[in-house]
JSON list of C-alpha atoms in Angstrom, two decimals:
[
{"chain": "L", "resi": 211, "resn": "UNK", "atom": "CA", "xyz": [0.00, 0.00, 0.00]},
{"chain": "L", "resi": 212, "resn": "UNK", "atom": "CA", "xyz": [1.24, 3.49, -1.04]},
{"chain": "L", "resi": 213, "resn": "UNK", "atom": "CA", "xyz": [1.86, 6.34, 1.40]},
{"chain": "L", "resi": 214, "resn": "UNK", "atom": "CA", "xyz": [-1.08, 8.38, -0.24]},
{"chain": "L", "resi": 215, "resn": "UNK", "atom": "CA", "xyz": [-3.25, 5.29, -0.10]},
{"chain": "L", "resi": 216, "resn": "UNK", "atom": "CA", "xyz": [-2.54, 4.87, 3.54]},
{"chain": "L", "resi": 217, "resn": "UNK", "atom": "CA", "xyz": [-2.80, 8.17, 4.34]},
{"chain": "L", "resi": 218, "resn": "UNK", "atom": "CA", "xyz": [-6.51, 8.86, 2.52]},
{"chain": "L", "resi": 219, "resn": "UNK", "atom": "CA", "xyz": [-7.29, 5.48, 4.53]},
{"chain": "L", "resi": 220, "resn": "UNK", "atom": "CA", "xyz": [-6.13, 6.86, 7.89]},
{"chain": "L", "resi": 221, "resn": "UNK", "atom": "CA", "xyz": [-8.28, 10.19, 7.31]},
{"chain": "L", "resi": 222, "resn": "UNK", "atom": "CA", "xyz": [-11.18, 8.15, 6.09]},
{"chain": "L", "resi": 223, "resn": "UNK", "atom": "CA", "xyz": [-11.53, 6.39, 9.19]},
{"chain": "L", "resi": 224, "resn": "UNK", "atom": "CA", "xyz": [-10.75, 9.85, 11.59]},
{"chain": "L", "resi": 225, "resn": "UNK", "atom": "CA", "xyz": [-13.98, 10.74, 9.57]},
{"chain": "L", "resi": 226, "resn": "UNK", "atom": "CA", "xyz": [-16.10, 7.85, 10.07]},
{"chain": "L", "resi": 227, "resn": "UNK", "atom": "CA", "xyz": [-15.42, 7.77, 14.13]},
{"chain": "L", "resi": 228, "resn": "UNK", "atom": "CA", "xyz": [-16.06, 11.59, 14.50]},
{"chain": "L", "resi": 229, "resn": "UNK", "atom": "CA", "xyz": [-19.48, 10.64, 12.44]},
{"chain": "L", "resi": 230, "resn": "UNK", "atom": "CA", "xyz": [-20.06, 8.10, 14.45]},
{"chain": "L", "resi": 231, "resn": "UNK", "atom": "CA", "xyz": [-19.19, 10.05, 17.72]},
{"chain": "L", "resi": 232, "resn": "UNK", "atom": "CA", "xyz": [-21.44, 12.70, 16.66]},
{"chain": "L", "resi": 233, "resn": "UNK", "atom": "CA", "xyz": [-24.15, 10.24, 15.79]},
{"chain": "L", "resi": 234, "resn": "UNK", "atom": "CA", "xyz": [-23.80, 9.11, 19.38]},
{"chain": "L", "resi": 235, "resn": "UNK", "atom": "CA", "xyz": [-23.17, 12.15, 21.28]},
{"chain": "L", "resi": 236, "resn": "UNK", "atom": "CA", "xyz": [-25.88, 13.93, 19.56]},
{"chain": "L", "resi": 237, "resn": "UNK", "atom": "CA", "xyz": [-29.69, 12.50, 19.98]},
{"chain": "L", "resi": 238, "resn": "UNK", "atom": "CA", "xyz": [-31.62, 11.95, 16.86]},
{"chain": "L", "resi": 239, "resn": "UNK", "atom": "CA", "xyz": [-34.22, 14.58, 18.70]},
{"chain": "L", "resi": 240, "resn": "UNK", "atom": "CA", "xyz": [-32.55, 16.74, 20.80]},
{"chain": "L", "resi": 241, "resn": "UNK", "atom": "CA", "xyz": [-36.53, 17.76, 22.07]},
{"chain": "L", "resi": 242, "resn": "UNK", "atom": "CA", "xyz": [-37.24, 14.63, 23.14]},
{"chain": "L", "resi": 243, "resn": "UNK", "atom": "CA", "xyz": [-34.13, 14.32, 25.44]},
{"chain": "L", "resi": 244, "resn": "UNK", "atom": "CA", "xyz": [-35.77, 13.51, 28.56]},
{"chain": "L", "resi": 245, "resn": "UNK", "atom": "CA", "xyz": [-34.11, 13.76, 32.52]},
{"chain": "L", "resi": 246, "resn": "UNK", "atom": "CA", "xyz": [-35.50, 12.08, 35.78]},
{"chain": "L", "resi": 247, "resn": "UNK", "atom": "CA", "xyz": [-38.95, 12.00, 35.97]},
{"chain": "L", "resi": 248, "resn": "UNK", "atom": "CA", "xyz": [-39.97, 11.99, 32.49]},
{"chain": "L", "resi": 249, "resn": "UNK", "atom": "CA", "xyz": [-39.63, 15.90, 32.09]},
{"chain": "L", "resi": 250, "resn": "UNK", "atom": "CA", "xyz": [-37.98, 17.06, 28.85]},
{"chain": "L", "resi": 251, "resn": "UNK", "atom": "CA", "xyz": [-34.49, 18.37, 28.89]},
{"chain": "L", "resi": 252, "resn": "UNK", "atom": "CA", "xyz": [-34.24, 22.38, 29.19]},
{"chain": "L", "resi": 253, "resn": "UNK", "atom": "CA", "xyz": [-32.18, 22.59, 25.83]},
{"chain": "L", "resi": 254, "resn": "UNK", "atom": "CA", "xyz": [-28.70, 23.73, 26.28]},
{"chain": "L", "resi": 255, "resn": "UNK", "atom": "CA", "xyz": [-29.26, 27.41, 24.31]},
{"chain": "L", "resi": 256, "resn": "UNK", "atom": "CA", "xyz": [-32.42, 29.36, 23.86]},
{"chain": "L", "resi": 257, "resn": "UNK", "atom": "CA", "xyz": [-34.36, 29.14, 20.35]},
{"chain": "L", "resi": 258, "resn": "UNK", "atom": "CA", "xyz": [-34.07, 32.93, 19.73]},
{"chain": "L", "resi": 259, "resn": "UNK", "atom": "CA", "xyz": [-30.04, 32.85, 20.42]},
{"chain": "L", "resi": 260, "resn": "UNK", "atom": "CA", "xyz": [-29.58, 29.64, 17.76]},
{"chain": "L", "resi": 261, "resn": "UNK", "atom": "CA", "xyz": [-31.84, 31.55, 15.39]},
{"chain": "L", "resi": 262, "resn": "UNK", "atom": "CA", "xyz": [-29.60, 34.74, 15.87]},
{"chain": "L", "resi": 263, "resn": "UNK", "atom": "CA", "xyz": [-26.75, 32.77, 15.04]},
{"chain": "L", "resi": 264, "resn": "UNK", "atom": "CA", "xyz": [-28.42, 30.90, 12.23]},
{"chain": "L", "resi": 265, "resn": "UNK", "atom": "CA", "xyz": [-29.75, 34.16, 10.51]},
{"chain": "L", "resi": 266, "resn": "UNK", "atom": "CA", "xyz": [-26.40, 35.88, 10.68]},
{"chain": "L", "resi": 267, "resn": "UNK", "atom": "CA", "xyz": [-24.31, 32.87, 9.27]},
{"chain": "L", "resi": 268, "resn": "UNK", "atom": "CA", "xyz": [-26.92, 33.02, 6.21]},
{"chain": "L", "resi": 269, "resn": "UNK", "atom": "CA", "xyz": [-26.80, 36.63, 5.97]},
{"chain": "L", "resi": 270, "resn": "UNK", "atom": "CA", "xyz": [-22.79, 37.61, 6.95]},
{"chain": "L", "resi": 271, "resn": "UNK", "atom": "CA", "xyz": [-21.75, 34.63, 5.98]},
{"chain": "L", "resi": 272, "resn": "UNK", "atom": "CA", "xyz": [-19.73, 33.72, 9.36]},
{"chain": "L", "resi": 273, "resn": "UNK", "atom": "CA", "xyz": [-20.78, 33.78, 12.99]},
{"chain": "L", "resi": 274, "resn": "UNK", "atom": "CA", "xyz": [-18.19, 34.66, 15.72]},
{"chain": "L", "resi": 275, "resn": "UNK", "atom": "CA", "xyz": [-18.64, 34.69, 19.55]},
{"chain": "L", "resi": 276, "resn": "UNK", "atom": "CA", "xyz": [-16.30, 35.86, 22.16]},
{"chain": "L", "resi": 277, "resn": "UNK", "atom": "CA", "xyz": [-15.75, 33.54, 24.32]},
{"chain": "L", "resi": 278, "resn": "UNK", "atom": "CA", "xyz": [-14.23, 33.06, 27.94]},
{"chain": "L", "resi": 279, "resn": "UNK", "atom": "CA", "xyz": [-12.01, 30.33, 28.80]},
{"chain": "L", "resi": 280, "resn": "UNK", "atom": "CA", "xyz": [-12.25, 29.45, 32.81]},
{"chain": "L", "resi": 281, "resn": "UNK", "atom": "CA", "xyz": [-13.39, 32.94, 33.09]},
{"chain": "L", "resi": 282, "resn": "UNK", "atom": "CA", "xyz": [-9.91, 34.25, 32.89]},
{"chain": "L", "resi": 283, "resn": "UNK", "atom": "CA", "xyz": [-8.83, 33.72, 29.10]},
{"chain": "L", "resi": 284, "resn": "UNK", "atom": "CA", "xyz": [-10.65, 35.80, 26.45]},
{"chain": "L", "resi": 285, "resn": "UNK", "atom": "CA", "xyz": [-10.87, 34.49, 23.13]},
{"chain": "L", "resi": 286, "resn": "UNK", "atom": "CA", "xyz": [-13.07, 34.83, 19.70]},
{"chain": "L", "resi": 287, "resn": "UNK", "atom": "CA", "xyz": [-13.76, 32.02, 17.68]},
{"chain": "L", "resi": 288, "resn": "UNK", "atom": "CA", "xyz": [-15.40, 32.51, 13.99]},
{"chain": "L", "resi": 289, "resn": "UNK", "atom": "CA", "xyz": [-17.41, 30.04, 12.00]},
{"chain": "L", "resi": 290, "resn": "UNK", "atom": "CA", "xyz": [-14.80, 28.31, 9.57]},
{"chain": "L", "resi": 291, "resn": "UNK", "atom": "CA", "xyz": [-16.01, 28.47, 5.64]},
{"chain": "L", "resi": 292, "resn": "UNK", "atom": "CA", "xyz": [-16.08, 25.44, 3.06]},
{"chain": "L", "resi": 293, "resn": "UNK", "atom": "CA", "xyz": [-13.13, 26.99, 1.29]},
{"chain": "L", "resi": 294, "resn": "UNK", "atom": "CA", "xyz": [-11.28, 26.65, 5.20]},
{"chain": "L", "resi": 295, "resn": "UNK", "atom": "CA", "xyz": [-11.89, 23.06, 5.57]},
{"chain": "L", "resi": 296, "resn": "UNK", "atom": "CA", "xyz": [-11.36, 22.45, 1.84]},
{"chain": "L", "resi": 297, "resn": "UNK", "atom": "CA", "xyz": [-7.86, 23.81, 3.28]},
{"chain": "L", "resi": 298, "resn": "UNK", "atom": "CA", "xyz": [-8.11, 21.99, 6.35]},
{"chain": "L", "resi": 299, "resn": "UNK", "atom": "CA", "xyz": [-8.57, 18.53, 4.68]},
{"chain": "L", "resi": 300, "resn": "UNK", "atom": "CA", "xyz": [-6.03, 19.05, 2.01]},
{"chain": "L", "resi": 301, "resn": "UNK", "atom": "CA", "xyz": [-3.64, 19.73, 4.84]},
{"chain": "L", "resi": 302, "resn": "UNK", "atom": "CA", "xyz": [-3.95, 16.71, 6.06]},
{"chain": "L", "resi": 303, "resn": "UNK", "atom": "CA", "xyz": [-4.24, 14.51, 2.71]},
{"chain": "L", "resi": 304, "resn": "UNK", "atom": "CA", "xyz": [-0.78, 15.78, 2.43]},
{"chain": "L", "resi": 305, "resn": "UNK", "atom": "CA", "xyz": [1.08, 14.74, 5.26]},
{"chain": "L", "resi": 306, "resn": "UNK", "atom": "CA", "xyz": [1.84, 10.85, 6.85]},
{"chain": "L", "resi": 307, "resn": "UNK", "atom": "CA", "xyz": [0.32, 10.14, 10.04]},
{"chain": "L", "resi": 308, "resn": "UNK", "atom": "CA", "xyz": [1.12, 6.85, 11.34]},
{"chain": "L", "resi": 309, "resn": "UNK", "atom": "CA", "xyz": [-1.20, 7.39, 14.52]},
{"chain": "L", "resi": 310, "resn": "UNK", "atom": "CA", "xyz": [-4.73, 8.45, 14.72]},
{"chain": "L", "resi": 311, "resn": "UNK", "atom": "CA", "xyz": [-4.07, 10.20, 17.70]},
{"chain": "L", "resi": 312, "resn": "UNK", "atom": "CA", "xyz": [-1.66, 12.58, 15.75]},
{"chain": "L", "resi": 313, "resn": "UNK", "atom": "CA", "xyz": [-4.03, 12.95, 13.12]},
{"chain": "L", "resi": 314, "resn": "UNK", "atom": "CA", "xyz": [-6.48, 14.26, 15.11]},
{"chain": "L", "resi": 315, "resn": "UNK", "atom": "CA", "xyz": [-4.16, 16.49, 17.42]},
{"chain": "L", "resi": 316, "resn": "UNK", "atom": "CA", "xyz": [-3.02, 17.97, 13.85]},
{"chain": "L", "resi": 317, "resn": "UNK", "atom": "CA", "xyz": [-7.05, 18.66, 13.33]},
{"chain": "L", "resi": 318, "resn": "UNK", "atom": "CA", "xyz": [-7.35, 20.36, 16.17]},
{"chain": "L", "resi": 319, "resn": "UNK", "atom": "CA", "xyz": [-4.34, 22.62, 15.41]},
{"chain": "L", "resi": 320, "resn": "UNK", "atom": "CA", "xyz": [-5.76, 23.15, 12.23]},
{"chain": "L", "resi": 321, "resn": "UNK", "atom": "CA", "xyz": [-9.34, 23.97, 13.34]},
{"chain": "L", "resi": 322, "resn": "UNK", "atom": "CA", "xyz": [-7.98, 26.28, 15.65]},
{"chain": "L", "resi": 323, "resn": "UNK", "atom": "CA", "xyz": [-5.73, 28.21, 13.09]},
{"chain": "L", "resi": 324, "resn": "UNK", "atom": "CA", "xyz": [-8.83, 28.49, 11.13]},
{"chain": "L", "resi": 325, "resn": "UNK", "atom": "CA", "xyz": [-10.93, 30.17, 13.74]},
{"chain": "L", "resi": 326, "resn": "UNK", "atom": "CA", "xyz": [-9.53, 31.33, 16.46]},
{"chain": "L", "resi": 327, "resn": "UNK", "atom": "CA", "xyz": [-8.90, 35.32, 15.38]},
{"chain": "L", "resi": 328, "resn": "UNK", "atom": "CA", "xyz": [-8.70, 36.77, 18.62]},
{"chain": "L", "resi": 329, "resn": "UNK", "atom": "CA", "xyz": [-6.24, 35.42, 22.15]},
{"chain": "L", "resi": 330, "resn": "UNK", "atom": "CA", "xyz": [-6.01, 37.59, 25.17]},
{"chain": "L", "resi": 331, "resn": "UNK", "atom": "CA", "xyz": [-5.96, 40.97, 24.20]},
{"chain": "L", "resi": 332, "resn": "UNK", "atom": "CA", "xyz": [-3.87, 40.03, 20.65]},
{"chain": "L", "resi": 333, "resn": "UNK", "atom": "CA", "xyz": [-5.81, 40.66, 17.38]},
{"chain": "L", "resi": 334, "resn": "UNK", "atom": "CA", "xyz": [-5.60, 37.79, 15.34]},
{"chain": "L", "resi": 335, "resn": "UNK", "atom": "CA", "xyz": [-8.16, 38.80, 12.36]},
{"chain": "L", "resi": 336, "resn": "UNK", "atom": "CA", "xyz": [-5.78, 39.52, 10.08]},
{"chain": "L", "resi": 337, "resn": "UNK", "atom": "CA", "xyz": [-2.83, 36.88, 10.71]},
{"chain": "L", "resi": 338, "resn": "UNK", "atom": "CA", "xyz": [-3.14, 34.43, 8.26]},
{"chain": "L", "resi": 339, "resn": "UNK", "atom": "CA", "xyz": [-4.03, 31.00, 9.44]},
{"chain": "L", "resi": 340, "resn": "UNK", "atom": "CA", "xyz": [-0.45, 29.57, 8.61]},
{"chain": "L", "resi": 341, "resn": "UNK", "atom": "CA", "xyz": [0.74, 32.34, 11.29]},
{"chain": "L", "resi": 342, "resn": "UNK", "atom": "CA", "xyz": [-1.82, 31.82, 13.56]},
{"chain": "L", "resi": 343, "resn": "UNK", "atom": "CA", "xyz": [-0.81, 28.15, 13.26]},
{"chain": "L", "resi": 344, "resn": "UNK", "atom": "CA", "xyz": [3.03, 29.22, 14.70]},
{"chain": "L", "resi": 345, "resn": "UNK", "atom": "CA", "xyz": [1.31, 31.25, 17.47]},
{"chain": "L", "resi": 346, "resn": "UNK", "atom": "CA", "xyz": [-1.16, 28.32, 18.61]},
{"chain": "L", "resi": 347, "resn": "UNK", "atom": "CA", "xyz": [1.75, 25.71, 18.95]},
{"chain": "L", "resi": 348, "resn": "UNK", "atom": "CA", "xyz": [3.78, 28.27, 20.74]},
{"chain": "L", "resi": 349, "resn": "UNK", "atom": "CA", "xyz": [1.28, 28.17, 23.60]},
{"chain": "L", "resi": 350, "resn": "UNK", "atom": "CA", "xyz": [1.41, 25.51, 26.43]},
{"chain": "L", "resi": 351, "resn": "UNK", "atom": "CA", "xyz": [-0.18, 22.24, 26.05]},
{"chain": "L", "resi": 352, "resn": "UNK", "atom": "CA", "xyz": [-2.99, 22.70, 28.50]},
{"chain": "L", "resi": 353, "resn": "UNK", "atom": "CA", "xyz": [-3.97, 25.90, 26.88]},
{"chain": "L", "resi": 354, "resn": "UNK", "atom": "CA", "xyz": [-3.93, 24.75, 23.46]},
{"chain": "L", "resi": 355, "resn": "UNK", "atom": "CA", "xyz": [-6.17, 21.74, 25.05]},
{"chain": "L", "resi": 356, "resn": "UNK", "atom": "CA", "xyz": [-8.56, 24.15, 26.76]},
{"chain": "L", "resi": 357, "resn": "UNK", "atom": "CA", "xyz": [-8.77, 25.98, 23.46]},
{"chain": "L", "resi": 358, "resn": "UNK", "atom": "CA", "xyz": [-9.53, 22.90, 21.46]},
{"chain": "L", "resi": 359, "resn": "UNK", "atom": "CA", "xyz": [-12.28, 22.03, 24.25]},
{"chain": "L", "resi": 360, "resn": "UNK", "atom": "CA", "xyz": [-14.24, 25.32, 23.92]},
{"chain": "L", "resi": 361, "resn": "UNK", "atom": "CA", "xyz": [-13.62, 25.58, 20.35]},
{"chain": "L", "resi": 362, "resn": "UNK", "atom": "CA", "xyz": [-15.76, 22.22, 20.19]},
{"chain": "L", "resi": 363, "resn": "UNK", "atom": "CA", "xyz": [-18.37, 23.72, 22.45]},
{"chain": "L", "resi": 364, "resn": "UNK", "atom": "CA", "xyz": [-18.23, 26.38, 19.99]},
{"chain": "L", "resi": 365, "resn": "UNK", "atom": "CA", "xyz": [-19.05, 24.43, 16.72]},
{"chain": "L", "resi": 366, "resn": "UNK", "atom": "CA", "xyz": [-21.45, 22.04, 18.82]},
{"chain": "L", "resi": 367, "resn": "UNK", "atom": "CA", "xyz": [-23.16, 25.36, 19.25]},
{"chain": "L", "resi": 368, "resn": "UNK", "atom": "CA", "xyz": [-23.98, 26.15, 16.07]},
{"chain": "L", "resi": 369, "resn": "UNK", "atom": "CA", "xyz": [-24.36, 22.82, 14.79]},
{"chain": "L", "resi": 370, "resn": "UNK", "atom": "CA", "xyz": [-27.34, 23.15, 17.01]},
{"chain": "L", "resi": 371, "resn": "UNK", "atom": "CA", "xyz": [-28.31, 26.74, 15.36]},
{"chain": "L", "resi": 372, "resn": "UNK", "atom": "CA", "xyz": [-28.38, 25.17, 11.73]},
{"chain": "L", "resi": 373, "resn": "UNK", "atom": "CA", "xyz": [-30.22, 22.65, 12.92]},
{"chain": "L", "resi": 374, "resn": "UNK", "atom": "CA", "xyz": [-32.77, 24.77, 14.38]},
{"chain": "L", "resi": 375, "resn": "UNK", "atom": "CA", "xyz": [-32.97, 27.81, 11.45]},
{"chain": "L", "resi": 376, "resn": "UNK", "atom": "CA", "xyz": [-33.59, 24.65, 8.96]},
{"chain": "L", "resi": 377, "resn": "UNK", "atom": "CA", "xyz": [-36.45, 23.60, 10.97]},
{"chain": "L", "resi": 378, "resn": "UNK", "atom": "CA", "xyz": [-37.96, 27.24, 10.82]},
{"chain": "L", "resi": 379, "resn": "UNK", "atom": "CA", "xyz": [-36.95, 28.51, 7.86]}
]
């Protein structure tokens, strides 16, 4: 087996298990989540907040949130484009991961270089994301972890708000 053939094999299963995860993680109706007592789940954002988010991703194009890490660490995230994980994926096509586990740290990185455009105070809006790449892996470990955690949180959020402008649109 090729390198390239290995490689595209390696990323095609990093994309089945986070489908899968999702698919797990994420109930098939998030309404009918139920907790102790039979009472539905109080969903995790209000309606009118997921269709803010939806309506200005269809009309600007990108959503961004700031967002506060441990409630010390100020960050922004913005929405990543098609043409970004075009980037993203291509990225990755071209490089050999022998572990999965390095694959999906590299993901992480990447995701992060995409979308993270603000860090403490530092203006990252118009760094491009091959800069903002240097910058991330400069940062400690548990930092770049507790970005990649709320940058999840982030995505998970308006995962939810697509979901939830295509029902009412």
């Amino acid at each position: 087996m090729n390198t390239k053939t290995s490689n595209k094999k390696i990323v095609d299963e990093a994309i089945t298990i986070d489908d899968t995860t999702a698919q797990k993680d994420a109930p098939s109706n998030p309404d009918a989540a139920k907790v102790e007592g039979g009472a539905p789940a109080k969903p995790k954002y209000p309606k009118e907040e997921l269709l803010k988010i939806f309506d200005e991703m269809i009309f600007s194009g990108e959503y961004s949130e700031d967002v506060s890490i441990k409630g010390r660490l100020q960050v922004r995230f913005r929405s990543r484009s098609a043409a970004d994980m075009t980037d993203i994926s291509r990225d990755i096509d071209n490089k050999n991961f022998v572990m999965m586990a390095t694959l999906s740290e590299y993901r992480a990185l990447l995701n992060l270089s995409y979308s993270l455009i603000f860090y403490s105070g530092k203006d990252l809006t118009e760094v491009s994301p091959a800069e903002r790449q240097k910058f991330i892996s400069k940062l400690p470990g548990v930092i770049v972890g507790a970005l990649s955690d709320a940058l999840v949180k982030f995505d998970e959020k308006i995962d939810l708000a697509c979901r939830e402008g295509q029902e009412n649109f």
